[in-house]
N, CA and C of each residue as an Amber inpcrd file, in Angstrom:
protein
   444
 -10.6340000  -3.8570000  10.3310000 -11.4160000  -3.9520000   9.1270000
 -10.4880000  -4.3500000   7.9800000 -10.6730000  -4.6500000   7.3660000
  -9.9350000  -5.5360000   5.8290000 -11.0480000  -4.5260000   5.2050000
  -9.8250000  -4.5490000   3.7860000  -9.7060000  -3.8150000   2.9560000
  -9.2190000  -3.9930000   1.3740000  -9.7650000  -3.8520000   0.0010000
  -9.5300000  -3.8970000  -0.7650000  -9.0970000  -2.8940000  -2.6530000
  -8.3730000  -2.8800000  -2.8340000  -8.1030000  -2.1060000  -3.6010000
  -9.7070000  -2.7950000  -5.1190000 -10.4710000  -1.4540000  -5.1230000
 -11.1580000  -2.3030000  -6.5240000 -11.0980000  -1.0990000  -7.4990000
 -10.9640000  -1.6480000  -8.6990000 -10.9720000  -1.1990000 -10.0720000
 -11.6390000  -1.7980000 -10.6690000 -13.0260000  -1.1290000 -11.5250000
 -14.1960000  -1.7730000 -11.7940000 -14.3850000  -2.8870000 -10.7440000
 -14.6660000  -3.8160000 -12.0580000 -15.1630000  -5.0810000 -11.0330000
 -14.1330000  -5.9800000 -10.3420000 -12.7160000  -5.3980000 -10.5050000
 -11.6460000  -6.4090000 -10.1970000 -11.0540000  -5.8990000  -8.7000000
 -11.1590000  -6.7980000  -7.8340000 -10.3840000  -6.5190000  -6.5970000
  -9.0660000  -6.8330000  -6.1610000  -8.0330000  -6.4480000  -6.1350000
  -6.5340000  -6.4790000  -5.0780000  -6.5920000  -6.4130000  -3.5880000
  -7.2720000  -7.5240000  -3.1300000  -7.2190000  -7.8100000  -1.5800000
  -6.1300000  -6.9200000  -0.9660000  -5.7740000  -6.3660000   0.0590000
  -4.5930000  -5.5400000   0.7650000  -5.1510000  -6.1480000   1.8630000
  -6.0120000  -6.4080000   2.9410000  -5.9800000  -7.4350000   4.4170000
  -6.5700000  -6.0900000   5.3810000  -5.8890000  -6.0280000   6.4540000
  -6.5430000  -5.2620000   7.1220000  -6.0540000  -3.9670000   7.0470000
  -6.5760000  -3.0480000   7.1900000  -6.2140000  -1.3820000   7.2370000
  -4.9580000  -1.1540000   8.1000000  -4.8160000  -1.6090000   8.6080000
  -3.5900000  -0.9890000   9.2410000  -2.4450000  -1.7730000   8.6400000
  -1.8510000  -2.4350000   7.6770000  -0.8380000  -2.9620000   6.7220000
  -0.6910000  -1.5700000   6.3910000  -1.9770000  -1.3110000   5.2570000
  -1.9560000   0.0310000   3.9820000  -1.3170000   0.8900000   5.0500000
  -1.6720000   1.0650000   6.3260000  -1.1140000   2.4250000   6.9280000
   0.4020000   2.2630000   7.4910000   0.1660000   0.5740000   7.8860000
   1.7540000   0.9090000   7.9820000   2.4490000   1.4220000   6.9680000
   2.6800000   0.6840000   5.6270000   3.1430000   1.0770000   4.4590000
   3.1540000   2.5650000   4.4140000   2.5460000   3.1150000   3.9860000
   2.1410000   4.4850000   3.9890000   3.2580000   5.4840000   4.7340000
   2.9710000   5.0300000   6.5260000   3.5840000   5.5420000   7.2160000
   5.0000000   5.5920000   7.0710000   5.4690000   4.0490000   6.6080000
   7.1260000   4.1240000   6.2430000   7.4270000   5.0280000   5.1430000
   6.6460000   4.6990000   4.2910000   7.0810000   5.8580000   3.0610000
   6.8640000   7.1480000   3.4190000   6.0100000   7.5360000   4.2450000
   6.2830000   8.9950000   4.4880000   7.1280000   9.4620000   5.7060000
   7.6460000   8.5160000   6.4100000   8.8220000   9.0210000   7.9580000
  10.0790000   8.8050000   6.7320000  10.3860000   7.3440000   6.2170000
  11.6840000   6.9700000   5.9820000  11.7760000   7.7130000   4.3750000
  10.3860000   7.7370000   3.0110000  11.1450000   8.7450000   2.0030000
  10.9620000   9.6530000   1.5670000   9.8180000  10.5850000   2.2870000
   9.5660000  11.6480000   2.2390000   9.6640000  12.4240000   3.5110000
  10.4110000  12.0170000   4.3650000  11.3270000  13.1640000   5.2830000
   9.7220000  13.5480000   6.4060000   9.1970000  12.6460000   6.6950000
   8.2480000  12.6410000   7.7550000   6.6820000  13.9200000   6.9140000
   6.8600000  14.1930000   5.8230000   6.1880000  15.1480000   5.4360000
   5.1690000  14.3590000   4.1280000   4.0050000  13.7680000   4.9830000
   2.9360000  12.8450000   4.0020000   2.6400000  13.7270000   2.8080000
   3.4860000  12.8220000   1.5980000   2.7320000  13.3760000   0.3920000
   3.4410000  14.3340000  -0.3790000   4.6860000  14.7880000   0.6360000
   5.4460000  15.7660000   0.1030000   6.1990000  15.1770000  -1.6680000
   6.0150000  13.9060000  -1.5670000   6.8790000  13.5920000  -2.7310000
   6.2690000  12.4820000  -3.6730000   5.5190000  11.8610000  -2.9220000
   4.3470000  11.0070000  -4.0660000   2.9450000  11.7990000  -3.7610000
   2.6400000  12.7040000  -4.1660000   0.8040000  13.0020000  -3.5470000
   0.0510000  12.6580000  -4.4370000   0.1790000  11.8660000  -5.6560000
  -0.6900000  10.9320000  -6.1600000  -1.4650000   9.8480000  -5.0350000
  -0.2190000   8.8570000  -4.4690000  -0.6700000   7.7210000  -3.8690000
  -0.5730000   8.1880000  -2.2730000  -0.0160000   8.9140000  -1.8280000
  -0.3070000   9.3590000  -0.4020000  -1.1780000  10.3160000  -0.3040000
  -1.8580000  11.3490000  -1.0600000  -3.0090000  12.2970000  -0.7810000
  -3.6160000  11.8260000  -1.2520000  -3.8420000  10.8850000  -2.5660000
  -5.2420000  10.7010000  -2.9920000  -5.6990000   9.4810000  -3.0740000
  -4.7880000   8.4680000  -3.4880000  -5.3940000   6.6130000  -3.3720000
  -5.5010000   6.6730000  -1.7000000  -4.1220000   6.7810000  -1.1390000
  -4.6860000   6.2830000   0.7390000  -6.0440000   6.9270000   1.0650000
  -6.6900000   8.4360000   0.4630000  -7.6360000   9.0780000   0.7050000
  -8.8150000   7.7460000   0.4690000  -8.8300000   7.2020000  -0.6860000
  -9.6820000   6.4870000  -0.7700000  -9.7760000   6.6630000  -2.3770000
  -9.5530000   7.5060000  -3.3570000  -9.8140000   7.3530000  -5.2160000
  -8.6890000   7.9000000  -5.7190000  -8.4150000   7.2500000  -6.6080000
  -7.4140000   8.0660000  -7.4320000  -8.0640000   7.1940000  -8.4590000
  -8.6900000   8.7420000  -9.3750000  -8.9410000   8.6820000 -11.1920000
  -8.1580000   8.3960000 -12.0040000  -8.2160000   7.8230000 -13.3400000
  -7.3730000   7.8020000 -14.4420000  -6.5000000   8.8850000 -14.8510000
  -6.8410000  10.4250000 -14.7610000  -6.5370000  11.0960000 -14.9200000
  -4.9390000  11.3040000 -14.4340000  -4.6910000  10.9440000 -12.6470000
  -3.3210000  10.7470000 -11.9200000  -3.0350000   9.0280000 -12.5990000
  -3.1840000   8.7530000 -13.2930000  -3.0340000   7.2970000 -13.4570000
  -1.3540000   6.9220000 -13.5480000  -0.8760000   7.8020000 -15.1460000
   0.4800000   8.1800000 -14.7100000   1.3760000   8.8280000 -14.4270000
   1.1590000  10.0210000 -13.3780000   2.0810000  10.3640000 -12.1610000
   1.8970000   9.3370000 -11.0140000   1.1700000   8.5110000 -11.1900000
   0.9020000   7.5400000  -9.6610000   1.7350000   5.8070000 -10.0920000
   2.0330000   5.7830000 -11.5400000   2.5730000   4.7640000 -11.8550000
   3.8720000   5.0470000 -11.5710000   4.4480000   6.8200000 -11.9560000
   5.6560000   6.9550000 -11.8330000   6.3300000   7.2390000 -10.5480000
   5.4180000   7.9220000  -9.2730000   5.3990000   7.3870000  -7.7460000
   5.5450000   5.7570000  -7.5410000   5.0450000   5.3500000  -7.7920000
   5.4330000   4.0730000  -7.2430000   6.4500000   3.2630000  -8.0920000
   6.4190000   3.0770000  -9.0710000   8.0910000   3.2030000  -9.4570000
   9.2040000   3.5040000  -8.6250000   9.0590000   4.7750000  -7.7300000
  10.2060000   5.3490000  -7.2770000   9.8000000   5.1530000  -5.6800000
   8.7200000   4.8670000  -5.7030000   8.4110000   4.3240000  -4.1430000
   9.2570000   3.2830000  -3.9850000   8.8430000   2.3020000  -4.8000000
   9.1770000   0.6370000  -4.6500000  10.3640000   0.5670000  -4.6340000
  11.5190000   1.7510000  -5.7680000  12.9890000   1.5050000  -5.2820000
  13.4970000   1.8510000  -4.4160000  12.5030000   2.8110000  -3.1320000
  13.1050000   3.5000000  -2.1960000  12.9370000   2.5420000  -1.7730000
  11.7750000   2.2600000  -1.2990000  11.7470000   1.0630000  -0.0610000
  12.6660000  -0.4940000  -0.2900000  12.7990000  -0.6740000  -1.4700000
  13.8280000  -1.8490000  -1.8240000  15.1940000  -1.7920000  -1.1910000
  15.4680000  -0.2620000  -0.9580000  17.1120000  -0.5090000  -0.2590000
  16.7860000   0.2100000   1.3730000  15.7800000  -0.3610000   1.7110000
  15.4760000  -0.4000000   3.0500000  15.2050000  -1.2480000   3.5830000
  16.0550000  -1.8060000   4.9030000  16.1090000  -3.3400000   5.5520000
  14.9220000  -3.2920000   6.3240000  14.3040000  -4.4770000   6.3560000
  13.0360000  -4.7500000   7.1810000  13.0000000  -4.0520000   8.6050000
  13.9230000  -3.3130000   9.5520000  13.9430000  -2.8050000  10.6890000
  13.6430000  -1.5470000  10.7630000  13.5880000  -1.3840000   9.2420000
  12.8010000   0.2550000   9.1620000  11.5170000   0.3340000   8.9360000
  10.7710000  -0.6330000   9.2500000   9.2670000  -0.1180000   9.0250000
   8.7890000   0.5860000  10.3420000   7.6780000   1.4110000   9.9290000
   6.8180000   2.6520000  10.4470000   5.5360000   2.1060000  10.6810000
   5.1520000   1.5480000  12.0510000   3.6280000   0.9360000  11.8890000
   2.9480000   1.9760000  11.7510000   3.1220000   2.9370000  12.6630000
   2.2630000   4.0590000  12.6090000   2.8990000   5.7260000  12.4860000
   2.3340000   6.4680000  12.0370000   2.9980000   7.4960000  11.5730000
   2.7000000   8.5910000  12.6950000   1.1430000   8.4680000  13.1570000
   0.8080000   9.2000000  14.3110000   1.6250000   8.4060000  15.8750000
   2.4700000   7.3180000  15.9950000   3.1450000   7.0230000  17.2100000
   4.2010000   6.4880000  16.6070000   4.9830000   7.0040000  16.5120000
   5.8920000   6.5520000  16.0240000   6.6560000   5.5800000  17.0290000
   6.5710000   5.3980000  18.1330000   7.0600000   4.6680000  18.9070000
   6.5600000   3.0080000  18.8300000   5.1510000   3.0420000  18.4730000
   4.4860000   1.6730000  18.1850000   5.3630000   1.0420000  16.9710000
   5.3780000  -0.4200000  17.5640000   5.8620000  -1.8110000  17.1130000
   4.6560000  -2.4860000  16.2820000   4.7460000  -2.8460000  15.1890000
   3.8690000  -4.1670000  14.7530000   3.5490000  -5.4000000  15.9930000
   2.5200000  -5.3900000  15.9750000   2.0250000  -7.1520000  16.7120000
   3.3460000  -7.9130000  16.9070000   3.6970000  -8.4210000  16.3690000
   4.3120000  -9.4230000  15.9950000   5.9950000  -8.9860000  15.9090000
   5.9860000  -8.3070000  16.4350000   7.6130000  -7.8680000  16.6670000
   8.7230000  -7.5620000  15.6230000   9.8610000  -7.9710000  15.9090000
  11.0640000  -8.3930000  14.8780000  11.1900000  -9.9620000  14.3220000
   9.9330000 -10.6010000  14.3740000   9.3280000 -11.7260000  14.1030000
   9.2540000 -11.4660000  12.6780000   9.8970000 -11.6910000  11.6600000
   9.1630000 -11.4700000   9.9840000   9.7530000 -12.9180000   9.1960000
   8.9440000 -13.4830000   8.5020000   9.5810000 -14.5860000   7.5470000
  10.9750000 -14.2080000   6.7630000  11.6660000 -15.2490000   6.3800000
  12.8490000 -14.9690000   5.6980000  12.5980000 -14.4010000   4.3400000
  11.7080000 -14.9150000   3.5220000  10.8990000 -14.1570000   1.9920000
  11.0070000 -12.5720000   2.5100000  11.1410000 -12.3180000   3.8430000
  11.6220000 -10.1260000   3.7420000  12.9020000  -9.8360000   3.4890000
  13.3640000  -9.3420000   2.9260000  14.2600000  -9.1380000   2.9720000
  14.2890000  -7.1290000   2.7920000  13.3500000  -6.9960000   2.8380000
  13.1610000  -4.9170000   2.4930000  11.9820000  -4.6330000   2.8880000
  12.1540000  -3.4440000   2.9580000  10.8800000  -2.4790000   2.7010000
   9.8130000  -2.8530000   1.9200000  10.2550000  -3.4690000   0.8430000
   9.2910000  -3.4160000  -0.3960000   8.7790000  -4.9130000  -0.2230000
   9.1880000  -5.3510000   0.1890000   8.2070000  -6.9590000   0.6860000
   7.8860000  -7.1730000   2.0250000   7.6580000  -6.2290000   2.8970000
   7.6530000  -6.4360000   4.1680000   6.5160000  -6.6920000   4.3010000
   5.1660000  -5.5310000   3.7760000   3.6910000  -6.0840000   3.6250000
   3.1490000  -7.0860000   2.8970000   2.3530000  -7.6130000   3.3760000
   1.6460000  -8.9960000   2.8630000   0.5260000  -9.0710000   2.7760000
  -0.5370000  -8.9150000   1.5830000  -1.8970000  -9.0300000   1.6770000
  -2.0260000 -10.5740000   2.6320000  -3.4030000 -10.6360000   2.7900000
  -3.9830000 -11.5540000   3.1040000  -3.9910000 -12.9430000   2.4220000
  -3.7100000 -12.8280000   1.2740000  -3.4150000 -13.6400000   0.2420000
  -2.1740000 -14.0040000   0.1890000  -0.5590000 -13.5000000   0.5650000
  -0.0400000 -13.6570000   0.7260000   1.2450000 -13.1770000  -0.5390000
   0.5890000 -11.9240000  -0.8250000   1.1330000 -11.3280000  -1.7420000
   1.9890000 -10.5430000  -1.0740000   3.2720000  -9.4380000  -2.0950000
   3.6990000  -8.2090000  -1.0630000   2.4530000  -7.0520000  -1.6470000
   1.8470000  -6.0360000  -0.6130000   0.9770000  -5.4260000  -0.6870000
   1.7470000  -4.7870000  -1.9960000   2.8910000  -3.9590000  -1.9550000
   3.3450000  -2.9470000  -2.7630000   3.6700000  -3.7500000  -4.2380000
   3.3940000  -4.8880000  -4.6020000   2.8340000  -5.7680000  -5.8760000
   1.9460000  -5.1850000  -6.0860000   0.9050000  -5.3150000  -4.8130000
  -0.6940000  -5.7470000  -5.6650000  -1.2150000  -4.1890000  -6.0540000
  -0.5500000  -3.1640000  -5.0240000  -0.8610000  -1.5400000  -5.5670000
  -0.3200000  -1.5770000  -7.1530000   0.9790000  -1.9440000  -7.0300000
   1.4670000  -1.6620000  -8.6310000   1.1230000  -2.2570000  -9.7670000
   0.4850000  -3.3170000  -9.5680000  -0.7820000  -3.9490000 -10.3530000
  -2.1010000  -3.4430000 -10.9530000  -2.5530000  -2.4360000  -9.8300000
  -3.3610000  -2.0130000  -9.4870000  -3.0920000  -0.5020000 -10.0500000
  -2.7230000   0.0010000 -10.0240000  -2.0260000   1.1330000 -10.2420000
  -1.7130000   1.4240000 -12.4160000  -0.8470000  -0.2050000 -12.2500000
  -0.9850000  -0.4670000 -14.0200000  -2.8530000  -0.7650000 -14.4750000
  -3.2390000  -1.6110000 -13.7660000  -4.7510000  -1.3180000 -14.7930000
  -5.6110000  -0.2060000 -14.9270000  -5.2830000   0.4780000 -13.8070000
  -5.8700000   1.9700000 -13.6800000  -5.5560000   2.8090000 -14.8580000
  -4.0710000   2.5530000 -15.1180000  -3.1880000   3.2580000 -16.0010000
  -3.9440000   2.6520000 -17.4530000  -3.4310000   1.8110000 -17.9070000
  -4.0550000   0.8430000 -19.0420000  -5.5400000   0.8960000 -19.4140000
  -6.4720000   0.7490000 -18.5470000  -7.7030000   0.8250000 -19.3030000
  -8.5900000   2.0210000 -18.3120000  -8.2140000   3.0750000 -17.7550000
  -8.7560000   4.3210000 -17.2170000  -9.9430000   3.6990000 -16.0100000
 -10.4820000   4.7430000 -15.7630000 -11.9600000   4.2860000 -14.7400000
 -11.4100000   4.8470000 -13.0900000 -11.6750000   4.2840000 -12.3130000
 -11.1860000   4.7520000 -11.0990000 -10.2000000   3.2440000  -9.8020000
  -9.4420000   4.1660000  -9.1500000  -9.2040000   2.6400000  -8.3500000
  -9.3940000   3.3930000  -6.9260000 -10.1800000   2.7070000  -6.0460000
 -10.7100000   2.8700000  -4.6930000 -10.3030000   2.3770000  -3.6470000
 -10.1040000   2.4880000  -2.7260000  -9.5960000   1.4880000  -1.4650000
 -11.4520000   1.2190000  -1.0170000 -11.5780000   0.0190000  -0.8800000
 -13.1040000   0.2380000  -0.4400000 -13.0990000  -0.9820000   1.2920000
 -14.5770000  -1.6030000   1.6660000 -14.1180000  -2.0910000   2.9250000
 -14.0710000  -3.4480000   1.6450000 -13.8170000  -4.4570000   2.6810000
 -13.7430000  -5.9190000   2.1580000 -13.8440000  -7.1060000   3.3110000
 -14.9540000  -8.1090000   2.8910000 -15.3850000  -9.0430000   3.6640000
 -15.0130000  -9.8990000   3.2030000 -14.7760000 -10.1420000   1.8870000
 -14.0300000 -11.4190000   0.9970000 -15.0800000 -12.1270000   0.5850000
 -16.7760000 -11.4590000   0.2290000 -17.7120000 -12.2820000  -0.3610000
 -18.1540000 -11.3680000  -1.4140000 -17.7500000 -10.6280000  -1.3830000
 -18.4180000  -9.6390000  -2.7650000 -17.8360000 -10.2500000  -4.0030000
 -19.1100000 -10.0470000  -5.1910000 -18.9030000 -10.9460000  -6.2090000
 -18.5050000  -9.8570000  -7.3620000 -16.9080000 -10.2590000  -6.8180000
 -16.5060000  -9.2900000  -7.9900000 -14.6890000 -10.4770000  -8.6940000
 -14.4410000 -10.4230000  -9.3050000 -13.4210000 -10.9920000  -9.6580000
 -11.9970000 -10.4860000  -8.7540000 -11.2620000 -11.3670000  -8.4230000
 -10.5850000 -10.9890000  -7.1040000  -9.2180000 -11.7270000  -7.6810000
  -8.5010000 -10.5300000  -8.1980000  -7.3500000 -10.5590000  -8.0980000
  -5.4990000 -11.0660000  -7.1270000  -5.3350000 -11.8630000  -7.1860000
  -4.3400000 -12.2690000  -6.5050000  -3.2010000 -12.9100000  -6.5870000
């Protein structure tokens, strides 16, 4: 299933659900010590849940801040597809374009963004003009203004 980050009417494509979880999963094996949430639970208990209100707007700006520099000095061989098997490989192997060079660009919306952009994008308008930001499903025809 594909998936999109929306705030009001504006969407941040993220691609299919299991990117967001890989992501997720790395940040919680490789910087929170295998313990989901122990250290961002803005964006790991409550956006991956599916809402995070204005209210977390900035403790979740200042998580990912400190997300994005963790994962920046982490080489692409540390990603976590899955957190429940840790033994599982991505599809596509040790196969990654040269544009990786970390953690923090390893995901790629569908669009061809790094996912952990389009959260922190996402994350700033939440911050900036309040309301809610959702992970919702996404078919790529809903008529909403689509961020990318």
């Amino acid at each position: 299933m594909t998936i999109a980050f929306r705030h009001g009417d504006t969407l941040g494509d993220i691609g299919y659900e299991v990117l967001l979880h890989s992501l997720l999963s790395t940040v919680a094996v490789r910087l929170e010590g295998g313990e989901w949430g122990a250290r961002f639970p803005c964006i790991m208990l409550k956006l991956c849940r599916g809402r995070l209100d204005a209210a977390d707007a900035a403790a979740a700006c200042a998580e990912w801040r400190d997300l994005q520099a963790g994962l920046a000095v982490l080489p692409p061989g540390q990603v976590v597809w899955d957190f429940n098997d840790l033994a599982s490989r991505p599809p596509w192997g040790e196969a990654i374009g040269p544009r990786v060079t970390s953690m923090a660009d390893y995901h790629v919306t569908t669009g061809g963004l790094p996912l952990l952009d389009v959260m922190g994008d996402c994350l700033a308008a939440l911050s900036a003009s309040g309301g809610t930001l959702e992970i919702i499903p996404f078919d790529g025809l809903a008529p909403f203004y689509y961020v990318n």
